[in-house]
Short mmCIF file of C-alpha atoms and ligand atoms in Angstrom, two decimals:
data_model
loop_
_atom_site.label_atom_id
_atom_site.label_comp_id
_atom_site.label_asym_id
_atom_site.label_seq_id
_atom_site.Cartn_x
_atom_site.Cartn_y
_atom_site.Cartn_z
CA MET A 1 37.07 42.23 17.24
CA GLU A 2 38.16 45.71 19.13
CA THR A 3 35.22 47.89 19.42
CA LEU A 4 35.13 51.46 18.42
CA LYS A 5 34.48 52.52 21.82
CA GLU A 6 37.75 50.60 23.17
CA LYS A 7 39.63 52.02 20.51
CA TYR A 8 38.62 55.49 21.37
CA LYS A 9 38.54 55.18 25.07
CA ASP A 10 41.32 57.61 25.77
CA TYR A 11 39.99 59.91 23.23
CA PHE A 12 36.28 60.85 23.39
CA LEU A 13 33.12 59.12 23.57
CA ILE A 14 31.57 57.61 20.37
CA GLY A 15 27.95 58.27 19.65
CA ALA A 16 25.10 57.39 17.64
CA ALA A 17 22.03 58.88 16.79
CA VAL A 18 19.21 56.23 17.80
CA ASN A 19 15.29 56.37 17.59
CA ALA A 20 12.75 54.06 19.32
CA SER A 21 12.86 51.19 16.50
CA THR A 22 16.80 51.20 16.18
CA ILE A 23 17.43 50.37 19.73
CA ARG A 24 15.08 47.36 19.22
CA THR A 25 16.51 46.13 15.78
CA HIS A 26 20.08 47.50 16.06
CA GLY A 27 20.56 46.82 20.16
CA GLU A 28 23.32 45.13 20.32
CA LEU A 29 25.50 46.97 17.56
CA ILE A 30 24.82 50.07 19.58
CA LYS A 31 25.56 48.21 23.05
CA ASP A 32 28.93 46.70 21.38
CA HIS A 33 30.57 49.75 19.74
CA PHE A 34 28.99 53.32 21.27
CA ASN A 35 29.23 54.92 24.42
CA SER A 36 26.97 57.47 23.80
CA ILE A 37 23.38 58.09 22.10
CA THR A 38 21.47 60.91 20.79
CA CYS A 39 17.74 60.81 19.79
CA GLU A 40 17.83 60.87 15.81
CA ASN A 41 13.74 62.24 16.49
CA GLU A 42 12.45 61.43 19.62
CA MET A 43 13.39 64.58 21.82
CA LYS A 44 12.09 67.07 19.12
CA PHE A 45 9.72 69.56 19.90
CA SER A 46 7.19 67.55 17.28
CA ASN A 47 8.15 64.55 18.41
CA LEU A 48 7.34 65.19 22.23
CA CYS A 49 4.48 67.72 21.80
CA PRO A 50 2.71 67.45 18.46
CA ARG A 51 -0.43 69.18 20.28
CA GLU A 52 -0.28 72.09 22.54
CA LYS A 53 0.17 70.76 26.41
CA GLU A 54 -0.13 67.06 25.36
CA TYR A 55 3.58 65.94 25.93
CA GLN A 56 3.74 62.33 24.79
CA PHE A 57 7.36 61.05 26.49
CA GLU A 58 7.30 57.57 25.87
CA LYS A 59 9.46 56.73 22.67
CA ALA A 60 12.13 59.32 24.45
CA ASP A 61 12.09 57.36 27.71
CA THR A 62 12.28 54.30 26.16
CA ILE A 63 15.83 55.40 24.62
CA VAL A 64 16.70 56.81 28.17
CA GLN A 65 16.01 54.17 30.09
CA PHE A 66 17.98 52.07 27.13
CA ALA A 67 20.95 54.36 28.16
CA LYS A 68 20.61 53.94 31.60
CA ASP A 69 20.49 49.89 31.50
CA ASN A 70 23.34 49.98 28.93
CA GLU A 71 25.54 52.57 30.58
CA LEU A 72 25.44 54.96 27.50
CA LYS A 73 25.67 58.66 27.82
CA MET A 74 23.35 60.91 26.12
CA ARG A 75 23.22 64.01 24.21
CA MET A 76 19.77 66.21 24.13
CA HIS A 77 18.71 67.08 20.71
CA THR A 78 17.55 69.64 20.38
CA LEU A 79 15.17 72.52 22.13
CA VAL A 80 15.10 75.38 19.23
CA TRP A 81 15.37 74.58 15.72
CA HIS A 82 13.25 75.87 12.69
CA ASN A 83 12.62 72.25 11.70
CA GLN A 84 10.45 69.99 13.38
CA THR A 85 8.72 72.78 15.66
CA PRO A 86 4.75 72.15 15.75
CA GLU A 87 2.71 74.80 14.13
CA TRP A 88 0.56 75.31 17.46
CA VAL A 89 3.66 76.80 18.89
CA PHE A 90 3.74 80.00 16.57
CA LEU A 91 -0.22 80.24 16.63
CA ASP A 92 -2.68 82.43 17.96
CA THR A 93 -0.18 83.99 20.34
CA THR A 94 1.94 86.93 21.29
CA LYS A 95 5.60 87.71 21.83
CA GLU A 96 4.85 86.75 25.67
CA GLY A 97 3.01 83.87 25.06
CA LEU A 98 5.44 82.65 22.59
CA GLU A 99 8.14 82.98 25.40
CA GLU A 100 5.85 81.21 28.07
CA ARG A 101 5.54 78.24 25.53
CA LEU A 102 9.44 78.19 24.87
CA SER A 103 10.21 78.25 28.89
CA ASN A 104 7.56 75.49 29.04
CA HIS A 105 8.99 73.62 27.01
CA ILE A 106 12.58 73.63 28.04
CA HIS A 107 11.43 73.37 31.86
CA MET A 108 9.33 70.03 30.76
CA LEU A 109 12.27 68.43 29.11
CA GLY A 110 14.98 69.78 31.73
CA LYS A 111 12.68 68.18 34.58
CA ARG A 112 12.61 64.98 32.78
CA TYR A 113 15.86 64.56 31.12
CA GLY A 114 18.22 67.26 32.47
CA LYS A 115 20.24 64.97 34.77
CA ASP A 116 20.13 62.14 32.27
CA CYS A 117 22.06 64.03 29.46
CA TYR A 118 25.56 65.64 29.89
CA SER A 119 25.11 67.84 26.96
CA VAL A 120 22.38 69.52 25.06
CA ASP A 121 21.86 71.18 21.45
CA VAL A 122 19.98 74.04 22.96
CA VAL A 123 19.69 75.87 19.82
CA ASN A 124 20.18 74.39 16.45
CA GLU A 125 20.80 75.63 12.81
CA ALA A 126 20.11 79.55 13.58
CA ILE A 127 22.59 80.66 11.51
CA GLU A 128 21.63 81.85 7.82
CA ASP A 129 23.22 79.54 5.16
CA LYS A 130 22.93 82.67 2.14
CA LEU A 131 26.16 85.07 1.65
CA ASP A 132 24.03 87.99 2.91
CA GLY A 133 22.20 87.32 6.20
CA PHE A 134 23.36 86.65 9.64
CA LEU A 135 20.28 85.00 11.99
CA ARG A 136 18.08 82.49 9.83
CA GLU A 137 14.69 83.90 9.29
CA SER A 138 12.58 81.67 11.12
CA SER A 139 9.46 81.55 13.12
CA TRP A 140 11.56 81.85 16.33
CA LEU A 141 13.06 84.46 15.24
CA GLN A 142 9.71 86.33 14.21
CA GLY A 143 7.96 85.84 17.21
CA LEU A 144 10.88 86.75 19.98
CA GLY A 145 13.30 88.93 18.10
CA ASN A 146 16.94 88.70 18.03
CA ASP A 147 17.71 87.56 21.42
CA TYR A 148 15.66 84.16 21.20
CA ILE A 149 18.67 82.71 20.93
CA GLU A 150 20.34 84.01 24.58
CA ARG A 151 16.94 83.29 26.22
CA ALA A 152 16.97 80.03 25.30
CA PHE A 153 20.51 79.31 26.67
CA LEU A 154 19.49 81.36 29.71
CA LEU A 155 16.36 79.06 30.12
CA ALA A 156 18.66 75.93 29.75
CA LYS A 157 20.83 76.95 32.58
CA GLN A 158 18.19 77.45 34.47
CA GLU A 159 16.37 74.23 34.08
CA MET A 160 19.42 71.63 33.21
CA PRO A 161 22.34 73.48 35.17
CA GLU A 162 24.59 70.33 35.00
CA ALA A 163 24.27 69.73 31.26
CA LYS A 164 26.61 71.66 28.75
CA LEU A 165 24.92 73.60 26.38
CA PHE A 166 25.62 73.72 22.75
CA TYR A 167 24.85 75.93 19.92
CA ASN A 168 24.81 73.05 16.91
CA ASP A 169 25.05 73.83 12.79
CA TYR A 170 25.76 72.20 10.12
CA ASN A 171 28.16 73.66 6.89
CA GLU A 172 30.38 74.80 10.16
CA THR A 173 33.34 74.42 8.30
CA ASN A 174 32.75 76.65 5.27
CA PRO A 175 34.97 79.78 6.05
CA ILE A 176 32.18 82.21 5.56
CA LYS A 177 29.40 80.08 7.79
CA ARG A 178 32.24 79.37 10.02
CA ASP A 179 32.62 83.20 10.70
CA LYS A 180 29.27 83.77 11.27
CA ILE A 181 28.71 81.02 13.60
CA PHE A 182 32.35 82.32 15.34
CA LYS A 183 30.54 86.03 15.51
CA LEU A 184 27.31 84.44 17.44
CA ILE A 185 28.89 82.83 19.95
CA LYS A 186 31.98 85.60 20.87
CA GLU A 187 28.74 87.79 21.04
CA LEU A 188 26.74 85.52 23.48
CA LYS A 189 29.84 84.77 25.35
CA GLU A 190 30.54 88.75 25.79
CA LYS A 191 27.62 89.02 27.01
CA GLY A 192 27.93 86.63 29.48
CA ILE A 193 25.62 83.79 28.08
CA PRO A 194 26.26 80.35 29.10
CA VAL A 195 27.51 78.72 25.92
CA ASP A 196 29.45 76.04 26.91
CA GLY A 197 30.68 74.53 23.41
CA ILE A 198 29.93 74.25 19.36
CA GLY A 199 28.50 71.15 17.99
CA MET A 200 29.76 70.61 14.68
CA GLN A 201 27.66 68.36 12.75
CA CYS A 202 29.86 67.05 10.41
CA HIS A 203 27.17 66.24 7.40
CA ILE A 204 30.12 65.17 5.08
CA ASN A 205 30.68 63.58 1.72
CA ILE A 206 33.27 61.58 0.04
CA TYR A 207 34.63 64.37 -2.06
CA HIS A 208 35.67 66.53 1.14
CA SER A 209 38.94 67.37 0.97
CA SER A 210 39.61 70.47 2.91
CA MET A 211 40.75 69.36 5.85
CA ASP A 212 42.62 72.37 6.50
CA GLU A 213 39.21 73.76 6.78
CA LEU A 214 38.01 71.43 9.39
CA LYS A 215 41.06 72.29 11.82
CA GLU A 216 40.93 75.90 11.10
CA ALA A 217 37.07 75.72 12.11
CA ILE A 218 38.19 73.61 15.15
CA GLU A 219 40.72 76.14 16.16
CA LYS A 220 38.79 79.37 15.66
CA TYR A 221 35.74 77.86 17.78
CA LEU A 222 38.41 76.78 20.47
CA SER A 223 39.83 80.35 20.67
CA LEU A 224 36.00 81.46 22.32
CA GLY A 225 36.99 78.77 25.27
CA VAL A 226 34.45 76.92 24.41
CA SER A 227 34.58 73.04 23.81
CA ILE A 228 33.54 70.93 20.86
CA GLU A 229 31.48 67.92 20.13
CA ILE A 230 31.35 66.22 16.53
CA THR A 231 27.28 65.77 16.76
CA GLU A 232 26.06 64.26 13.77
CA MET A 233 28.85 62.59 11.32
CA ASP A 234 28.14 60.84 8.23
CA VAL A 235 30.20 60.72 5.04
CA SER A 236 27.30 60.77 1.87
CA MET A 237 28.32 59.01 -1.29
CA PHE A 238 27.15 61.60 -3.40
CA ARG A 239 28.03 65.74 -3.35
CA HIS A 240 25.50 68.01 -1.96
CA GLU A 241 23.87 69.00 -5.36
CA ASP A 242 23.76 65.47 -6.84
CA ARG A 243 20.42 64.17 -7.11
CA SER A 244 21.69 60.65 -9.29
CA GLU A 245 21.08 57.35 -7.84
CA ILE A 246 23.55 54.06 -7.81
CA LEU A 247 22.38 50.76 -6.95
CA LYS A 248 25.92 50.11 -5.41
CA PRO A 249 28.88 52.28 -4.75
CA THR A 250 32.17 51.09 -6.23
CA ILE A 251 35.62 49.82 -4.79
CA GLU A 252 36.73 53.32 -5.38
CA GLN A 253 33.84 55.55 -3.62
CA TYR A 254 33.96 52.85 -0.41
CA LYS A 255 37.62 53.98 -0.19
CA ALA A 256 37.19 57.51 -0.87
CA GLN A 257 34.76 57.28 2.28
CA ALA A 258 37.10 55.66 3.98
CA ARG A 259 39.76 58.07 3.48
CA VAL A 260 37.76 60.75 4.52
CA TYR A 261 36.76 59.00 7.75
CA LYS A 262 40.50 58.63 8.46
CA GLU A 263 41.46 62.12 7.70
CA CYS A 264 38.81 63.72 10.11
CA PHE A 265 39.33 60.95 12.96
CA GLN A 266 42.98 62.26 12.50
CA ILE A 267 42.19 65.52 13.54
CA PHE A 268 39.62 64.78 15.97
CA ARG A 269 42.25 63.03 17.79
CA GLU A 270 44.45 65.45 17.44
CA TYR A 271 41.62 67.38 19.43
CA LYS A 272 40.88 65.01 21.97
CA ASN A 273 41.20 67.34 24.73
CA ASP A 274 38.81 69.54 23.63
CA ILE A 275 36.52 67.28 21.81
CA THR A 276 34.13 65.55 24.68
CA SER A 277 32.20 63.26 21.81
CA VAL A 278 32.03 62.39 18.28
CA THR A 279 28.53 61.44 17.29
CA LEU A 280 27.61 59.37 14.16
CA TRP A 281 24.08 60.31 12.60
CA GLY A 282 22.67 56.49 12.66
CA VAL A 283 23.79 53.24 13.31
CA SER A 284 24.22 51.51 10.07
CA ASP A 285 23.78 52.24 6.34
CA ASP A 286 20.15 50.66 6.35
CA VAL A 287 18.67 53.19 9.05
CA SER A 288 20.79 56.37 7.46
CA TRP A 289 18.18 59.61 7.26
CA LEU A 290 20.55 59.73 4.01
CA ASN A 291 18.53 57.09 2.55
CA HIS A 292 15.35 59.68 2.63
CA PHE A 293 17.40 62.90 2.23
CA PRO A 294 17.69 64.82 -0.05
CA VAL A 295 15.93 62.27 -2.39
CA ASN A 296 13.33 60.12 -0.99
CA ASN A 297 14.41 56.66 -1.56
CA ARG A 298 17.69 56.66 -2.71
CA ARG A 299 20.05 54.56 -1.14
CA ASN A 300 23.23 56.27 0.39
CA TRP A 301 26.16 54.62 2.24
CA PRO A 302 27.30 57.24 4.81
CA LEU A 303 28.20 55.16 8.25
CA LEU A 304 30.59 52.52 9.38
CA PHE A 305 28.39 49.84 9.16
CA ASP A 306 26.78 48.37 6.58
CA GLU A 307 23.10 47.11 5.79
CA MET A 308 23.61 44.07 7.50
CA MET A 309 25.69 45.94 10.34
CA LYS A 310 28.83 44.51 9.19
CA PRO A 311 31.85 47.13 9.73
CA LYS A 312 32.64 48.65 6.40
CA GLU A 313 36.66 49.97 5.03
CA ALA A 314 36.24 53.07 7.01
CA PHE A 315 35.64 51.33 9.84
CA TYR A 316 38.87 49.27 9.65
CA GLU A 317 40.54 52.52 8.25
CA ILE A 318 39.79 54.39 11.94
CA MET A 319 40.37 51.39 13.88
CA ASN A 320 43.70 50.50 12.34
CA PHE A 321 45.92 53.91 12.88
C1 XIL B 1 16.86 64.20 10.61
C2 XIL B 1 16.18 62.89 10.76
O1 XIL B 1 17.50 62.08 10.74
C3 XIL B 1 15.41 62.58 10.04
O2 XIL B 1 15.20 61.12 10.62
C4 XIL B 1 13.96 63.34 10.60
O3 XIL B 1 13.13 63.12 9.21
C5 XIL B 1 14.96 64.74 9.73
O4 XIL B 1 15.85 65.44 11.03
N1 XIL B 1 20.48 68.32 11.04
C6 XIL B 1 20.08 67.96 12.63
C7 XIL B 1 18.93 66.64 12.52
O5 XIL B 1 19.88 68.86 13.29
O6 XIL B 1 17.89 66.47 13.65
C8 XIL B 1 18.64 66.25 11.32
O7 XIL B 1 18.03 64.74 11.52
C9 XIL B 1 19.73 66.29 10.45
C10 XIL B 1 19.97 67.54 10.02
#
């Protein structure tokens, strides 16, 4: 059987989010089909440094070693985010103190993994979703002020000069949010801040129909002279606001999912010169984060491989055109 990475070798890297356990339980599937990986959690601030000055690199190290042993490339995710950042970072400190903590963190990651990663999500999800409001009210914003984003990029450039530096976000094709992301990156570029790319998370669902918006977003971002990576793709069986549960998707739902994957990949392929990698947020349905979010223990089936790690209709759909 042809594999994903073979099929897409002339287009872009095919990535999966992995964690310390899935590289053991799903190692063969990862090695067969993917040529890029992202740590789903292990490179996040709270996982690496839950207490001040106590870095725990073991799990991330294991994943980096797995990548090296199997010739997989790596994305680094993520340096600055409002989630999964430990409390201590923002406590008992001044603006200068917080700056030092940020700079120290980026230094630690750069030193250890900078050379192992082709791209880095320097800042994640900094834009406000609500209509009014530009930057998200986060502890980073409160503590460091509006220019925390540019500081992060400058530090990342200094500490990991070989990696491509990304701004990463979700709902990134929604015109209102897209325009805010565009404005942010435009302003950064005009100031000479080293932003190399925009990460489009691509957490969508089987009802997704606005492929025009996907194209428009890609075009708009590319007009900034950046590259694009699809960083966290999955296609949920549920609409965003739907909290109901199902025992198993219907044939129609699997078909709808396959259609959405195909239509997206069709567009990604058109932009193969600008898209470096397309990463799925997980390996197979049994280990997707959407089995826990936004409803805990609600099964979802958002990926290309099923709970038995077998290819799904969506897989065949993107393989056979
Ligand atoms: C998610 C992980 O998949 C979960 O295991 C964790 O509990 C929460 O974070 N956007 C991101 C990712 O940028 O880091 C998130 O990952 C999913 C949404």
